[in-house]
Structure formats: structure tokens, C-alpha cells
CSV table of C-alpha atoms and ligand atoms in Angstrom, one decimal:
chain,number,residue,atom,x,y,z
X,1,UNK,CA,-107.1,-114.4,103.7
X,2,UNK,CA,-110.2,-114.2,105.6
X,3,UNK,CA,-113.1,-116.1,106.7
X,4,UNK,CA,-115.5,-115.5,104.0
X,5,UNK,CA,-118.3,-117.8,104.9
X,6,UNK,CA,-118.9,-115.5,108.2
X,7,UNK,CA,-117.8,-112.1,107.2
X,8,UNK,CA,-119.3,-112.1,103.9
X,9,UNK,CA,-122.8,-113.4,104.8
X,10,UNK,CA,-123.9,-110.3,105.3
X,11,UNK,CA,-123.6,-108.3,102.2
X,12,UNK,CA,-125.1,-107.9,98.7
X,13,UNK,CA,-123.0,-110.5,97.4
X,14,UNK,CA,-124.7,-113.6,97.3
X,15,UNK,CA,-122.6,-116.4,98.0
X,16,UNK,CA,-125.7,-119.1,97.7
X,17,UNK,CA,-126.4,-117.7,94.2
X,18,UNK,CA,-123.0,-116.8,93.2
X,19,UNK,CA,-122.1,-120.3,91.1
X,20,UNK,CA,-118.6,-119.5,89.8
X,21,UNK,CA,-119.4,-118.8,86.3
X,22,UNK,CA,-117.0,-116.1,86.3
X,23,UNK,CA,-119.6,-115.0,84.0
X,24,UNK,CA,-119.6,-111.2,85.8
X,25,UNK,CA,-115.6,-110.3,85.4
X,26,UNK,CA,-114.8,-112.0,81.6
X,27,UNK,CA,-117.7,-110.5,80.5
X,28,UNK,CA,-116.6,-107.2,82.3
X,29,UNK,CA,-116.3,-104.2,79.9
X,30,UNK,CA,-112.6,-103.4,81.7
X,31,UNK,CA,-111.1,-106.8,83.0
X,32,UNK,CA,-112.1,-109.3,80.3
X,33,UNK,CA,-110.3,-112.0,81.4
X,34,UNK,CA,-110.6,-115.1,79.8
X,35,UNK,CA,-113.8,-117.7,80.9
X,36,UNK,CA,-111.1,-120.1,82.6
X,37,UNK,CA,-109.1,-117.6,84.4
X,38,UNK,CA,-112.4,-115.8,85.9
X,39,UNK,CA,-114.1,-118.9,87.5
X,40,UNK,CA,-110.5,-119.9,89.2
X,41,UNK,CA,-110.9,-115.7,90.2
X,42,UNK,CA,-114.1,-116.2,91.5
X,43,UNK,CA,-113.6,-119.1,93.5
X,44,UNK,CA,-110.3,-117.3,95.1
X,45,UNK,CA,-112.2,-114.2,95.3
X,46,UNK,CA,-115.1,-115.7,97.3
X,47,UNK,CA,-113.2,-117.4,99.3
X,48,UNK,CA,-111.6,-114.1,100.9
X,49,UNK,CA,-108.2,-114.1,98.7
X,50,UNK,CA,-107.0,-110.9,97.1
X,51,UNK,CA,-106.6,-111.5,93.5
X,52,UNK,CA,-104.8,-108.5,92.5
X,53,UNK,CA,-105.7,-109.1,88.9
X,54,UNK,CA,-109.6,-108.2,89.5
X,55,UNK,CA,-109.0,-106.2,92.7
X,56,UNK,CA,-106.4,-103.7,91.4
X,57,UNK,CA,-107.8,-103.3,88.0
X,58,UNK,CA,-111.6,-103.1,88.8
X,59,UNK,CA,-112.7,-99.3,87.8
X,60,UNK,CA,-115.7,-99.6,90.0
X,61,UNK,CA,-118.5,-98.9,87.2
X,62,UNK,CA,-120.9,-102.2,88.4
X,63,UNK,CA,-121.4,-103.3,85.4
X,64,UNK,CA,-120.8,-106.7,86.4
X,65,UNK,CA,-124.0,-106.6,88.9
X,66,UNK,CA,-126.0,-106.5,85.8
X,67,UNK,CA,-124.0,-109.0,84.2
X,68,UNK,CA,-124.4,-112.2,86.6
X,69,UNK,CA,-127.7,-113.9,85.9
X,70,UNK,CA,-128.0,-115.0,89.0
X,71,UNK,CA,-128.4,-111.3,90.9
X,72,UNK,CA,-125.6,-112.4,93.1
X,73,UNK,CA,-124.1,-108.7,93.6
X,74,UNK,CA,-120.6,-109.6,92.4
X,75,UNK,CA,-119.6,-106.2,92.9
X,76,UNK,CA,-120.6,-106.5,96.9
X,77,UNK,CA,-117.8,-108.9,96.7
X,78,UNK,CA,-115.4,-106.6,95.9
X,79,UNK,CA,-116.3,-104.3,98.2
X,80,UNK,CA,-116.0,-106.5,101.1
X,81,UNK,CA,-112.2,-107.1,100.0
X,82,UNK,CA,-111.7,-103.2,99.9
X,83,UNK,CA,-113.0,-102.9,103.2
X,84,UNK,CA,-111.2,-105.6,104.6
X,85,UNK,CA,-108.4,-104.0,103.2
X,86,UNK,CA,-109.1,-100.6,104.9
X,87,UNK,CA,-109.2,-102.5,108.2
X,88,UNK,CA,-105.9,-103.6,107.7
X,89,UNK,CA,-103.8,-101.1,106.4
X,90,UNK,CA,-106.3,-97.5,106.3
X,91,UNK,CA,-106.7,-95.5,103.3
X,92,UNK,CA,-104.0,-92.8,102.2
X,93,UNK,CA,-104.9,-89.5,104.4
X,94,UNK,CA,-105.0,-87.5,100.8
X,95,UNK,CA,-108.5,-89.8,99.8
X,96,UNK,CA,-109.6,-87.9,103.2
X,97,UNK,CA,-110.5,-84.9,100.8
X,98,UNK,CA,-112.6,-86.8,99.2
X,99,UNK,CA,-115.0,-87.4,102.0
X,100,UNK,CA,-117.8,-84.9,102.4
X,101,UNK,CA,-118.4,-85.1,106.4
X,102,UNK,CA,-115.3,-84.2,107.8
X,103,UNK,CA,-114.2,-81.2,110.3
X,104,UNK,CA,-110.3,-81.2,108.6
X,105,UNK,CA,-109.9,-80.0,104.8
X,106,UNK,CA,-112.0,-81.6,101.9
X,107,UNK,CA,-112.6,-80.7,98.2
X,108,UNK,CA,-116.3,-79.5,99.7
X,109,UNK,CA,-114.6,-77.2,101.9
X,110,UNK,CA,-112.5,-75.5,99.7
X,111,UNK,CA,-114.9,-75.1,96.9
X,112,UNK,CA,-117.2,-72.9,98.9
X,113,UNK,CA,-115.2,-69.9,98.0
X,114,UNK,CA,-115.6,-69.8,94.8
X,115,UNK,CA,-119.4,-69.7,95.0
X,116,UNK,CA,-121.3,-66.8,93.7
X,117,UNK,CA,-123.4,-65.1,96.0
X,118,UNK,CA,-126.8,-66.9,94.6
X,119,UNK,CA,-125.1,-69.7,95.1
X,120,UNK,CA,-124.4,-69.0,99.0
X,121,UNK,CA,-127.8,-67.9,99.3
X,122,UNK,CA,-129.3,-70.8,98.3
X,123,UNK,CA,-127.1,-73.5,100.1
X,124,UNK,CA,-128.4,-71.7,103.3
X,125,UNK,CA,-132.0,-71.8,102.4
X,126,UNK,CA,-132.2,-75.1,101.4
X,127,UNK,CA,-130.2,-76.3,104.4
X,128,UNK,CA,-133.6,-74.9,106.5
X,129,UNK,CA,-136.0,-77.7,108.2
X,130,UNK,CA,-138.5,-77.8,105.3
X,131,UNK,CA,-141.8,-76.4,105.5
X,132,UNK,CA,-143.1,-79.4,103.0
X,133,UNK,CA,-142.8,-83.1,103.6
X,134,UNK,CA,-141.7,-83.7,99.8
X,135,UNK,CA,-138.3,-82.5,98.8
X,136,UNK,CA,-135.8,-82.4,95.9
X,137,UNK,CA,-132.6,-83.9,98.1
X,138,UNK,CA,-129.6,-82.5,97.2
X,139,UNK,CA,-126.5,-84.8,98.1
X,140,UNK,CA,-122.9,-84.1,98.6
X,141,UNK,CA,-122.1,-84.0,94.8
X,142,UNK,CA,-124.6,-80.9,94.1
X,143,UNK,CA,-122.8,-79.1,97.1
X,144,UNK,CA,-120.1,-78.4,94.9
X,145,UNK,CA,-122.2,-77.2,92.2
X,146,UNK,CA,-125.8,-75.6,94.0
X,147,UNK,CA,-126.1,-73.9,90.4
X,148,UNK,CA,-127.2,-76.9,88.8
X,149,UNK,CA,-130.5,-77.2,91.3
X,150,UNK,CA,-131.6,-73.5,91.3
X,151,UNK,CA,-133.4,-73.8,87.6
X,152,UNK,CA,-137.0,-73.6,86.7
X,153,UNK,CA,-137.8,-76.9,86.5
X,154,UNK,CA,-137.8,-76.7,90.1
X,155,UNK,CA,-140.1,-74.3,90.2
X,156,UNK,CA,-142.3,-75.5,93.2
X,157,UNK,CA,-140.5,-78.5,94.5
X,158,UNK,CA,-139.2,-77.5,98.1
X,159,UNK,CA,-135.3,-78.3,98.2
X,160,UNK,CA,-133.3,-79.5,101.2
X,161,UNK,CA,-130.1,-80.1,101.7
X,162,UNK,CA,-127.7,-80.8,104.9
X,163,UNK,CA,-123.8,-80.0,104.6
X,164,UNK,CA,-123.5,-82.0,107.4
X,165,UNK,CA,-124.9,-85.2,105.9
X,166,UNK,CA,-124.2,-87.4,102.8
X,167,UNK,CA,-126.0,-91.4,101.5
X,168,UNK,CA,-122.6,-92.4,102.6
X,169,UNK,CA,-122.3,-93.3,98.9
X,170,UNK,CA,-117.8,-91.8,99.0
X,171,UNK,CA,-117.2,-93.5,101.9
X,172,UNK,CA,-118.8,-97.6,100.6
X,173,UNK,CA,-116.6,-96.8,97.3
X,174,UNK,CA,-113.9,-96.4,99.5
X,175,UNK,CA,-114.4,-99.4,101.2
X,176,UNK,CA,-115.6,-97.4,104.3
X,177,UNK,CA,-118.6,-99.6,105.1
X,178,UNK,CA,-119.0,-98.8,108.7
X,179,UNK,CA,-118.6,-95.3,108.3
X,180,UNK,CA,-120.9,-95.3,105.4
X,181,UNK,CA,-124.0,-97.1,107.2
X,182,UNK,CA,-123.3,-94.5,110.3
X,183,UNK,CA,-123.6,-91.7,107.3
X,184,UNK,CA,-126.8,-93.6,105.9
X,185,UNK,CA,-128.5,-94.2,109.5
X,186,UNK,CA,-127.5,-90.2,110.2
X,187,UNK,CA,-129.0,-89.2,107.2
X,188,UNK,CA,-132.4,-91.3,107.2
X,189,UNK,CA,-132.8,-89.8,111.1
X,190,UNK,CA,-132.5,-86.3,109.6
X,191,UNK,CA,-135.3,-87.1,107.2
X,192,UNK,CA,-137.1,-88.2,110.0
X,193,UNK,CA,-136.3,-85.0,112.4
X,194,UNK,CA,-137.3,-83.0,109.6
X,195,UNK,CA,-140.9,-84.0,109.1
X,196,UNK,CA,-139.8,-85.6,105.1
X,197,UNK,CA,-141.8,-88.5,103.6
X,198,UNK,CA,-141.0,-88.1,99.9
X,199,UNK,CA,-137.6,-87.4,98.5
X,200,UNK,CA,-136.4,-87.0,95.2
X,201,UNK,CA,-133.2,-87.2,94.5
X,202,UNK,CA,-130.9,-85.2,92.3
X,203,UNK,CA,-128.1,-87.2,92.5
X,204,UNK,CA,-128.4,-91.2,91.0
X,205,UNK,CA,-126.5,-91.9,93.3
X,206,UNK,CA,-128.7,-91.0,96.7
X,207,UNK,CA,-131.5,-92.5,95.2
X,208,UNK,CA,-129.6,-96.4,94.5
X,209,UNK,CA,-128.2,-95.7,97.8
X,210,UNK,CA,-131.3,-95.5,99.4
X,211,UNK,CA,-133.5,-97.4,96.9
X,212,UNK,CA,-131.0,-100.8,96.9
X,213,UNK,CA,-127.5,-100.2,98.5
X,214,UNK,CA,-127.9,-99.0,101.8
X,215,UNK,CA,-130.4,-101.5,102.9
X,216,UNK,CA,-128.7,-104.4,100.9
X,217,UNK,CA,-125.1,-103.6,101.6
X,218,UNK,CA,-125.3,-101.6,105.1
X,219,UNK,CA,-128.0,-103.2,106.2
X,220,UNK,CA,-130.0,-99.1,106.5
X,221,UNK,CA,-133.3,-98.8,105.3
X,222,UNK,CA,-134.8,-94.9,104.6
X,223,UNK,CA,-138.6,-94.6,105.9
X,224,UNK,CA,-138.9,-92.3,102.8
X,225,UNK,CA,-140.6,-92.5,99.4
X,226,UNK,CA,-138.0,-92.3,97.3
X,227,UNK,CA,-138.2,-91.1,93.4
X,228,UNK,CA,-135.4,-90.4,91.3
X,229,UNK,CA,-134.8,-87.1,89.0
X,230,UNK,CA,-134.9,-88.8,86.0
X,231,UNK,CA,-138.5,-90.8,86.5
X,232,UNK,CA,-139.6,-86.8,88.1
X,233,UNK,CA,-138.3,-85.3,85.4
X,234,UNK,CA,-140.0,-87.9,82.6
X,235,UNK,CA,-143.1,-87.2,84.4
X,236,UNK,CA,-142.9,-83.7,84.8
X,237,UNK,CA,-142.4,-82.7,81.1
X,238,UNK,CA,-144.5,-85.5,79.7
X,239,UNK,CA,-147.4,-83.1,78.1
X,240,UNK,CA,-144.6,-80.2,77.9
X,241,UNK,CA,-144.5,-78.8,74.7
X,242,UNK,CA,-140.4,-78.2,73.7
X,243,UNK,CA,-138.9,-76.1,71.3
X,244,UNK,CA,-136.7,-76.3,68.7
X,245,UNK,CA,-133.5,-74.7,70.0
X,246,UNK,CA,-132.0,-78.3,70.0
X,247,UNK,CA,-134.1,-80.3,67.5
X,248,UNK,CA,-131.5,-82.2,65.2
X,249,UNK,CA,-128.6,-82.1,67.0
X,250,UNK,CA,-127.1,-85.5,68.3
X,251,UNK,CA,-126.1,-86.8,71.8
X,252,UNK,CA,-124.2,-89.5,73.7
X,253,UNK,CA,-125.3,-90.2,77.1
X,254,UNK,CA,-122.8,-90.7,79.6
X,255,UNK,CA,-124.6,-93.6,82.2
X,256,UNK,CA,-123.8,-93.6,85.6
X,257,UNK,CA,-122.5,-97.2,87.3
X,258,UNK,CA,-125.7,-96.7,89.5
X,259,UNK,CA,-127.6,-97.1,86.7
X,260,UNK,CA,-126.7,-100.6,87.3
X,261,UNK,CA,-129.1,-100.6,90.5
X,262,UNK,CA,-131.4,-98.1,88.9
X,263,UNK,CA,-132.1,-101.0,85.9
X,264,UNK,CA,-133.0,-100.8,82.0
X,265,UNK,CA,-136.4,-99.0,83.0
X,266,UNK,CA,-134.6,-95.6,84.1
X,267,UNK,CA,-132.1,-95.9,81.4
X,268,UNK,CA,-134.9,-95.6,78.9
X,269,UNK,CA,-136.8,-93.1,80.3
X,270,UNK,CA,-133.5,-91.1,80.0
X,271,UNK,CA,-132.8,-91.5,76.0
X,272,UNK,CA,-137.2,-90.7,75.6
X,273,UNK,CA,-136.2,-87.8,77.5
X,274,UNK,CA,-133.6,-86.7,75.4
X,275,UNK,CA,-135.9,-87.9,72.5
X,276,UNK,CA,-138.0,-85.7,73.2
X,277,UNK,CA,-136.0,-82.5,73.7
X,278,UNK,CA,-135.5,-83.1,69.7
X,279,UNK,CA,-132.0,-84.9,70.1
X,280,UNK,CA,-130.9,-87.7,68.4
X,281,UNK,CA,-128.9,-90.3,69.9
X,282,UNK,CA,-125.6,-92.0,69.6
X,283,UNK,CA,-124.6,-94.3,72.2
X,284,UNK,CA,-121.0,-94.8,73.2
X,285,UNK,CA,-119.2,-98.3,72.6
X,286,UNK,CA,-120.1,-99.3,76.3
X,287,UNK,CA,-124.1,-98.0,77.7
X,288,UNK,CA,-126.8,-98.4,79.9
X,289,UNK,CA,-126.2,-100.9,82.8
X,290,UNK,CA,-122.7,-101.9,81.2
X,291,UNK,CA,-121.4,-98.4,80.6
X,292,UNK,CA,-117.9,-97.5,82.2
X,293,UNK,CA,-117.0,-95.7,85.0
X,294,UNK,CA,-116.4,-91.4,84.1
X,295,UNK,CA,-113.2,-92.0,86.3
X,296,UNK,CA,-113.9,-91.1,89.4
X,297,UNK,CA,-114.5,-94.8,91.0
X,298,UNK,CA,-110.9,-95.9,89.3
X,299,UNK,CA,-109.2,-94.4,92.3
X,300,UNK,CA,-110.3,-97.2,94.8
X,301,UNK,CA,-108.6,-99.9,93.3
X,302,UNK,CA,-104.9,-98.8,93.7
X,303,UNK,CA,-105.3,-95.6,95.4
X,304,UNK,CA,-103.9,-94.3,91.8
X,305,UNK,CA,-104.4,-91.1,89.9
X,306,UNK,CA,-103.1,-92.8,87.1
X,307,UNK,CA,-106.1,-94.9,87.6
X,308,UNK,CA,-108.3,-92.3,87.6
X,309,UNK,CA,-107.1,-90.4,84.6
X,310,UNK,CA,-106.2,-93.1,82.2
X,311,UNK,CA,-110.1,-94.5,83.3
X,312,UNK,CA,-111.4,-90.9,82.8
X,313,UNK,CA,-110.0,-90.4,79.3
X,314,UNK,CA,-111.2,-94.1,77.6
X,315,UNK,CA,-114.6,-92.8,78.3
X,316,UNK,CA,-114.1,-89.4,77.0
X,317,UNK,CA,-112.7,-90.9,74.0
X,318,UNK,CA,-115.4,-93.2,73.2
X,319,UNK,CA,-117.6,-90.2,74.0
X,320,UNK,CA,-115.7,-88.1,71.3
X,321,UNK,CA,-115.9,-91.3,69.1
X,322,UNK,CA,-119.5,-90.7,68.6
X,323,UNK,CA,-119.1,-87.8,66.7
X,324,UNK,CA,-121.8,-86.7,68.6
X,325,UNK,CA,-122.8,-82.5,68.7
X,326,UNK,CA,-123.6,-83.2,73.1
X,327,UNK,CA,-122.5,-85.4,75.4
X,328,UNK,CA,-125.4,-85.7,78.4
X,329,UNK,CA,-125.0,-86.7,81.6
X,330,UNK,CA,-127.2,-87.5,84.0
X,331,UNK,CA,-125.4,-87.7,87.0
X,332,UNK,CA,-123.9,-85.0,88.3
X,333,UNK,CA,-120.8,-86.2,89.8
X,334,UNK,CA,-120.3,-88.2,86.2
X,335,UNK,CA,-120.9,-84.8,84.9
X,336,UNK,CA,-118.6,-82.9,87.4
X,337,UNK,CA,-115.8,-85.6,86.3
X,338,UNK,CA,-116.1,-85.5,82.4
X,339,UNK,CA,-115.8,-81.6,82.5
X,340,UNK,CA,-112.6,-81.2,84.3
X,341,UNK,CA,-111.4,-84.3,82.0
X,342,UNK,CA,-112.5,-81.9,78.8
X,343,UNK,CA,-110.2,-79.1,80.6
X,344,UNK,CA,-107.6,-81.2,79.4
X,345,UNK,CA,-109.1,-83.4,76.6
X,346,UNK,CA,-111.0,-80.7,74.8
X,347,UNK,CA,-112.3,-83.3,71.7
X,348,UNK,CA,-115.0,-84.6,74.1
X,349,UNK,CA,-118.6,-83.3,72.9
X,350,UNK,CA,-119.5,-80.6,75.5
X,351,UNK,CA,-121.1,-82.1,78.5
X,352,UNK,CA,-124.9,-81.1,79.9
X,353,UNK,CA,-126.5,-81.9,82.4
X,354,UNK,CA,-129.7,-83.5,81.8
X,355,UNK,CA,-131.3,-80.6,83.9
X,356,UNK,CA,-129.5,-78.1,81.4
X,357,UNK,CA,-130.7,-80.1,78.2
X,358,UNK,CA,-134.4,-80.1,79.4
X,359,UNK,CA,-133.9,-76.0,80.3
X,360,UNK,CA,-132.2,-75.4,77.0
X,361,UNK,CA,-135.2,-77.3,75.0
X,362,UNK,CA,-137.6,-75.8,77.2
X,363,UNK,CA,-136.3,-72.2,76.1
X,364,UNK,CA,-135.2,-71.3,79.1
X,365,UNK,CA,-132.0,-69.6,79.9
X,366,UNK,CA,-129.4,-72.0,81.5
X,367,UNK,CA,-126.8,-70.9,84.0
X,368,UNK,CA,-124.3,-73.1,82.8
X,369,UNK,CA,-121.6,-72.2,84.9
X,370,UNK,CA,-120.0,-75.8,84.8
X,371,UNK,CA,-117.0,-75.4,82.8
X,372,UNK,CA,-115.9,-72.6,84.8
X,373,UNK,CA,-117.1,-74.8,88.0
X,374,UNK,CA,-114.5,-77.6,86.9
X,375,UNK,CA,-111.1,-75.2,86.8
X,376,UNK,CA,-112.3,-74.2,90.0
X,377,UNK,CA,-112.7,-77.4,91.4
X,378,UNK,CA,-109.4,-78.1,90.3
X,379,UNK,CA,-108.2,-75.7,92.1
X,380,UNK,CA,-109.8,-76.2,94.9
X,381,UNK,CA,-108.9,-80.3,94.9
X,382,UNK,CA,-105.5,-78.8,95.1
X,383,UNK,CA,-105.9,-76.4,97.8
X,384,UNK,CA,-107.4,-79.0,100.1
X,385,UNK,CA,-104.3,-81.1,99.5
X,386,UNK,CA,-101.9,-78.6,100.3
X,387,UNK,CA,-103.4,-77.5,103.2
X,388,UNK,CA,-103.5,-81.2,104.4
X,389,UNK,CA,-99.9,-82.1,103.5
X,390,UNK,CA,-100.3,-84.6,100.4
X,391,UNK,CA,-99.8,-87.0,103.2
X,392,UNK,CA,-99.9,-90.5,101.5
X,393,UNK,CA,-99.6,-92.2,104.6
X,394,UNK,CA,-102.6,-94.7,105.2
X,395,UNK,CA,-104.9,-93.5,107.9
X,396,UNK,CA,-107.8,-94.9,109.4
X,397,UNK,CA,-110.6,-91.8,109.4
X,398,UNK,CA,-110.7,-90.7,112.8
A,401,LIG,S1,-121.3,-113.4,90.7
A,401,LIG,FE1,-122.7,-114.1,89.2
A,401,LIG,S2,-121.6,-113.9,87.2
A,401,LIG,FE2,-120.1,-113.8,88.9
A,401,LIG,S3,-119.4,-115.9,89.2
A,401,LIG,FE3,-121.1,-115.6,90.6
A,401,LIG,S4,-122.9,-116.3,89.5
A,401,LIG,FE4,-121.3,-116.0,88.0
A,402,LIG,S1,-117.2,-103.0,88.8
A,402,LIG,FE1,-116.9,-102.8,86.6
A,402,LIG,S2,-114.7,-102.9,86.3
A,402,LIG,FE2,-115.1,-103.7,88.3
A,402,LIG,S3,-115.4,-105.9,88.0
A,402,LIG,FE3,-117.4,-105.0,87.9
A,402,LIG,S4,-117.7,-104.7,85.8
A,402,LIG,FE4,-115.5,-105.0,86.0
């Protein structure tokens, strides 16, 4: 157990607001536990015991920050327990692969060679100093697919990116609090070195990161204007004529967990979006702020692929549930996750990005090199664990 009056002060988590309703985890999409059961948990849970029960089963989608009506973070809470439980015991070396900024092997690392050349090319021009003071950031998730960013609706947006940096958004999943505030004060110093004031970020991610996260959780605040794609995008195409290439069809949106921090407002602006690219819409059992996690966050909670896969499939089944013709999603690492999940669950609707959606309404030609992308990244989340030994021990990241 620890002290949780001192060491918890100082995160999202709200401990003056938070009143034990145990409102946030029986009314969680995943955990439901019964209203009793989840005050007792939230009392123990607050008070700096584990309570396996929530800890171990939590899939990390947030939902449960836009559940407590009392904006008391609940899901800060749990990250303080995973990071308390890093500084005890480390995190298995293999989860190492999984952080961008690291000189040993990581999934990043590996991936690289199966870029095409365009591809290569443009990860070195955009890792330039910009000539502009507004760019389209690229985070650590579009590294492993630059495709996705070299489109026409681009077209005259400046793009940046650093291989070097990342929000630090891996590592605070992980628990990794330190090291992500030294990734978020590294990156909001490179802005600065490199003469940026506006930002727009590809990746939902960045943008809570820096919009909410980093200065609520790590305490780092960006001097940056910060817009997201999707409120760039909604204003970009707004008196955009589209065509009819996808006018009938029907989609299901896959929503991020940061569109917990990102709030109803983006979530609309999404569906008009998709509206207006001539889909109709059929949402998934769980949506919006409340919408479960793609899989990827699963793995935190037990350090279990099982976790991962068993998270990653419920939503692709409630995605295939739908009936719909697309699935969309709008964040790319949701959208990197749900297409090597349909490598081996084919019945899920075919997953777009929301980029692709808007180029394929637009009449443009899409690259869409994704579902190649995902066998390769596969492959390459295999190569980096060979070359670094499937070592399960627990590390601490050097
Ligand atoms: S975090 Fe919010 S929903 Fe959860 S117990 Fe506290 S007040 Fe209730
Ligand atoms: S993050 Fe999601 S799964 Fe975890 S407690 Fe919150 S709502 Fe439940």
C-alpha cells in the first residue's frame, strides 16, 4: 500500500472531487461491477491498495473519465497504481518494443524496412526544421505508417516530424510517468527550437496529450496552439463539394479512448464528417466517449497478450455486428490495431482511415497501403522481439 494522500495529490485524479460513488467503474463498459462492490473498490483504490479486480481487468479505454460527474479523472487513479507498480517491480523488457525513443530494438525500428521509397523520402523531409511556424505533427504512431500523411488533403500544410521524439503518450499507458513527462518536456522544447507556434496533430492522441494530459497528469504544458485533425479537417472540407463514389454506403466509427479528453464536440464533428462524405452511420454497441479500447491499451493491465487479443476481437465483433459496408477510424494507432486484428478476424468491415474516407469521397486516388502495412508490422513486432530475446524479465527502462 502506499501513501495516497501525498503521492496522489499531484495527478488528474481528483481526490477532493472523487466521492466514492463508484459511479466510474460499475458503470464501466468492461468491469461492470456491481454499485456496492465499486464504492468499497474506490475507497481501497484511493487509498493506494491494489484491487486486482479493477486493476488487472481495466482495458485502458477512459471511458470512465467521462463517466464520473464529478470530473475527478478516475482513470488518473489507475495510472498512479501502474506506475507505482513499475517502481516496484519494472515492466517485462519485451513491452520495451513498444517504446518509440529507444537506442535498442523497437517495433519502429524494424518497421523501417519495409518502407517504400516515397515513404523514406518523406520521413526525411518532414524530419527538417520547418520553414513555416504551423505544422501538421506527425507522432510516433504515423512513423510506422508515413503513407497515411502524404495525401492531398495536405496539400499546403508544412509537415514535421522527429523520430527522435514522441507526446510521451506509450510510455503514461505504461505507467512510465517520469519518462513520459521527460518525453513531453523534450518534445514541447523541440517545438520551441524549431520556430513552431501552431500544431495540428494527426494523431488523437498528441493532441489530448498536449491539449489535457500532459499538463494535467505530468504536470508539461506545450507553448503551442494546438488543433486536432479532425476539427482541421471539418473545417477544411466544409464548402467542399464530394462526390458520390461513397454516397449510400454505411459505416461504424471506431472512437478512440482519447476521445474521452477530446469530449462530445470532436465526436460529432467526426460522424458530420462522415455525413457528409455521403455515408450513413451505424454506431457500435459501445461509442463516442464510452467506446472500448481497439486492444492495444489491454496489454498494461497484466502485461498479457491474451489481454490484448481477447480486448481487440470484442470490438471487432461489435464492429462486424453493425452490418456496416466500412468501419472508420480516426485514430491511427486504433486503425493500425483493428487491421492486423482483421488479418485474423476477416468479418470486421474493412477499416479507413478518416484521411482515406475524405480522399475517397473527394475522388481522389487513395494509397491505401494499410492492409499490407499490418502483415508487415506483424512481422516486424516479431523481428524486434527476437532480436531482443523475448526476455519477460521486468526491467526498469534504462
Ligand atoms: S471518480 Fe467519479 S465516478 Fe468514480 S467514485 Fe469518484 S466521484 Fe464517483
Ligand atoms: S479505463 Fe475503461 S476499462 Fe478501465 S476502468 Fe476506466 S472505463 Fe473501465
Amino acid at each position: 500500500m502506499i501513501g495516497m494522500n501525498e503521492k496522489f495529490a499531484d495527478i488528474h485524479y481528483s481526490l477532493d472531487r472523487c466521492e466514492k460513488c463508484g459511479k466510474c467503474i460499475s458503470q464501466c463498459p468492461v468491469l461492470k461491477i456491481p454499485e456496492g462492490k465499486a464504492k468499497e473498490f474506490m475507497e481501497q483504490l484511493s487509498q493506494g491498495i491494489w484491487v486486482a479486480e479493477v486493476l488487472e481487468r481495466c482495458t485502458g479505454c477512459m471511458s470512465c473519465d467521462a463517466i464520473c460527474p464529478n470530473d475527478a479523472g478516475p482513470y488518473g487513479l489507475l495510472l498512479r497504481h501502474y506506475e507505482e507498480r513499475y517502481r516496484k517491480s519494472g515492466i517485462p523488457q519485451v513491452f520495451l518494443n513498444a517504446t518509440p525513443v529507444r537506442n535498442g530494438p523497437n517495433i519502429w525500428r524494424t518497421t523501417r524496412r519495409f518502407f517504400s521509397e516515397d515513404e523514406k523520402r518523406n520521413v526525411v523531409a518532414w524530419s527538417k526544421i520547418p520553414v513555416n511556424d504551423e505544422v501538421l505533427f506527425l507522432g510516433c504512431n504515423q512513423r510506422l505508417d508515413p503513407f497515411i500523411a502524404d495525401s492531398p488533403i495536405f496539400d499546403g500544410i508544412e509537415i514535421f516530424t522527429d523520430p527522435r521524439e514522441c507526446c510521451g503518450e506509450p510510455y503514461m499507458r505504461l505507467g512510465l510517468l517520469d519518462e513520459a513527462r521527460k518525453r513531453a518536456r523534450s518534445l514541447s522544447l523541440r517545438f520551441k527550437q524549431a520556430g513552431i507556434k501552431k500544431v495540428i496533430t494527426f494523431c488523437p492522441a498528441c493532441q489530448n496529450m498536449m491539449q489535457n494530459l500532459s499538463p494535467e497528469i505530468l504536470g508539461v504544458s506545450y507553448d503551442v496552439e494546438v488543433t486536432g485533425a479532425v476539427d482541421w479537417l471539418s473545417s477544411r472540407i466544409e464548402n467542399q463539394e464530394m462526390g458520390n463514389s461513397l454516397r449510400g454506403k454505411t459505416v461504424t466509427i471506431q472512437d478512440p479512448c482519447h476521445a474521452t479528453g477530446l469530449g462530445e464536440e470532436t465526436v460529432i464533428k467526426v460522424r458530420e464528417i462522415l455525413k457528409k462524405a455521403g455515408l450513413n452511420i451505424i454506431e457500435m454497441e459501445t461509442h463516442g466517449t464510452r467506446a472500448e479500447c481497439c486492444g492495444l491499451s489491454a496489454a498494461v493491465s497484466r502485461y498479457r497478450l491474451s489481454d490484448v487479443i481477447g480486448t481487440g476481437l470484442k470490438r471487432a465483433k461489435q464492429a462486424e455486428l453493425t452490418g456496416a459496408d466500412l468501419t472508420c477510424a480516426w485514430c491511427n494507432g486504433c486503425y493500425i490495431t483493428l487491421n492486423m486484428f482483421r488479418l485474423a478476424y476477416p468479418f470486421t468491415p474493412p477499416i479507413f482511415h478518416l484521411v482515406e474516407i475524405l480522399e475517397l469521397a473527394g475522388g481522389m486516388t487513395s494509397k491505401r497501403r494499410m492492409p499490407a502495412r499490418a502483415a508487415q508490422l506483424l512481422a516486424a513486432a516479431s523481428g524486434s522481439l527476437f532480436l531482443d530475446g523475448f526476455r519477460f524479465r521486468k526491467v526498469h527502462l534504462e
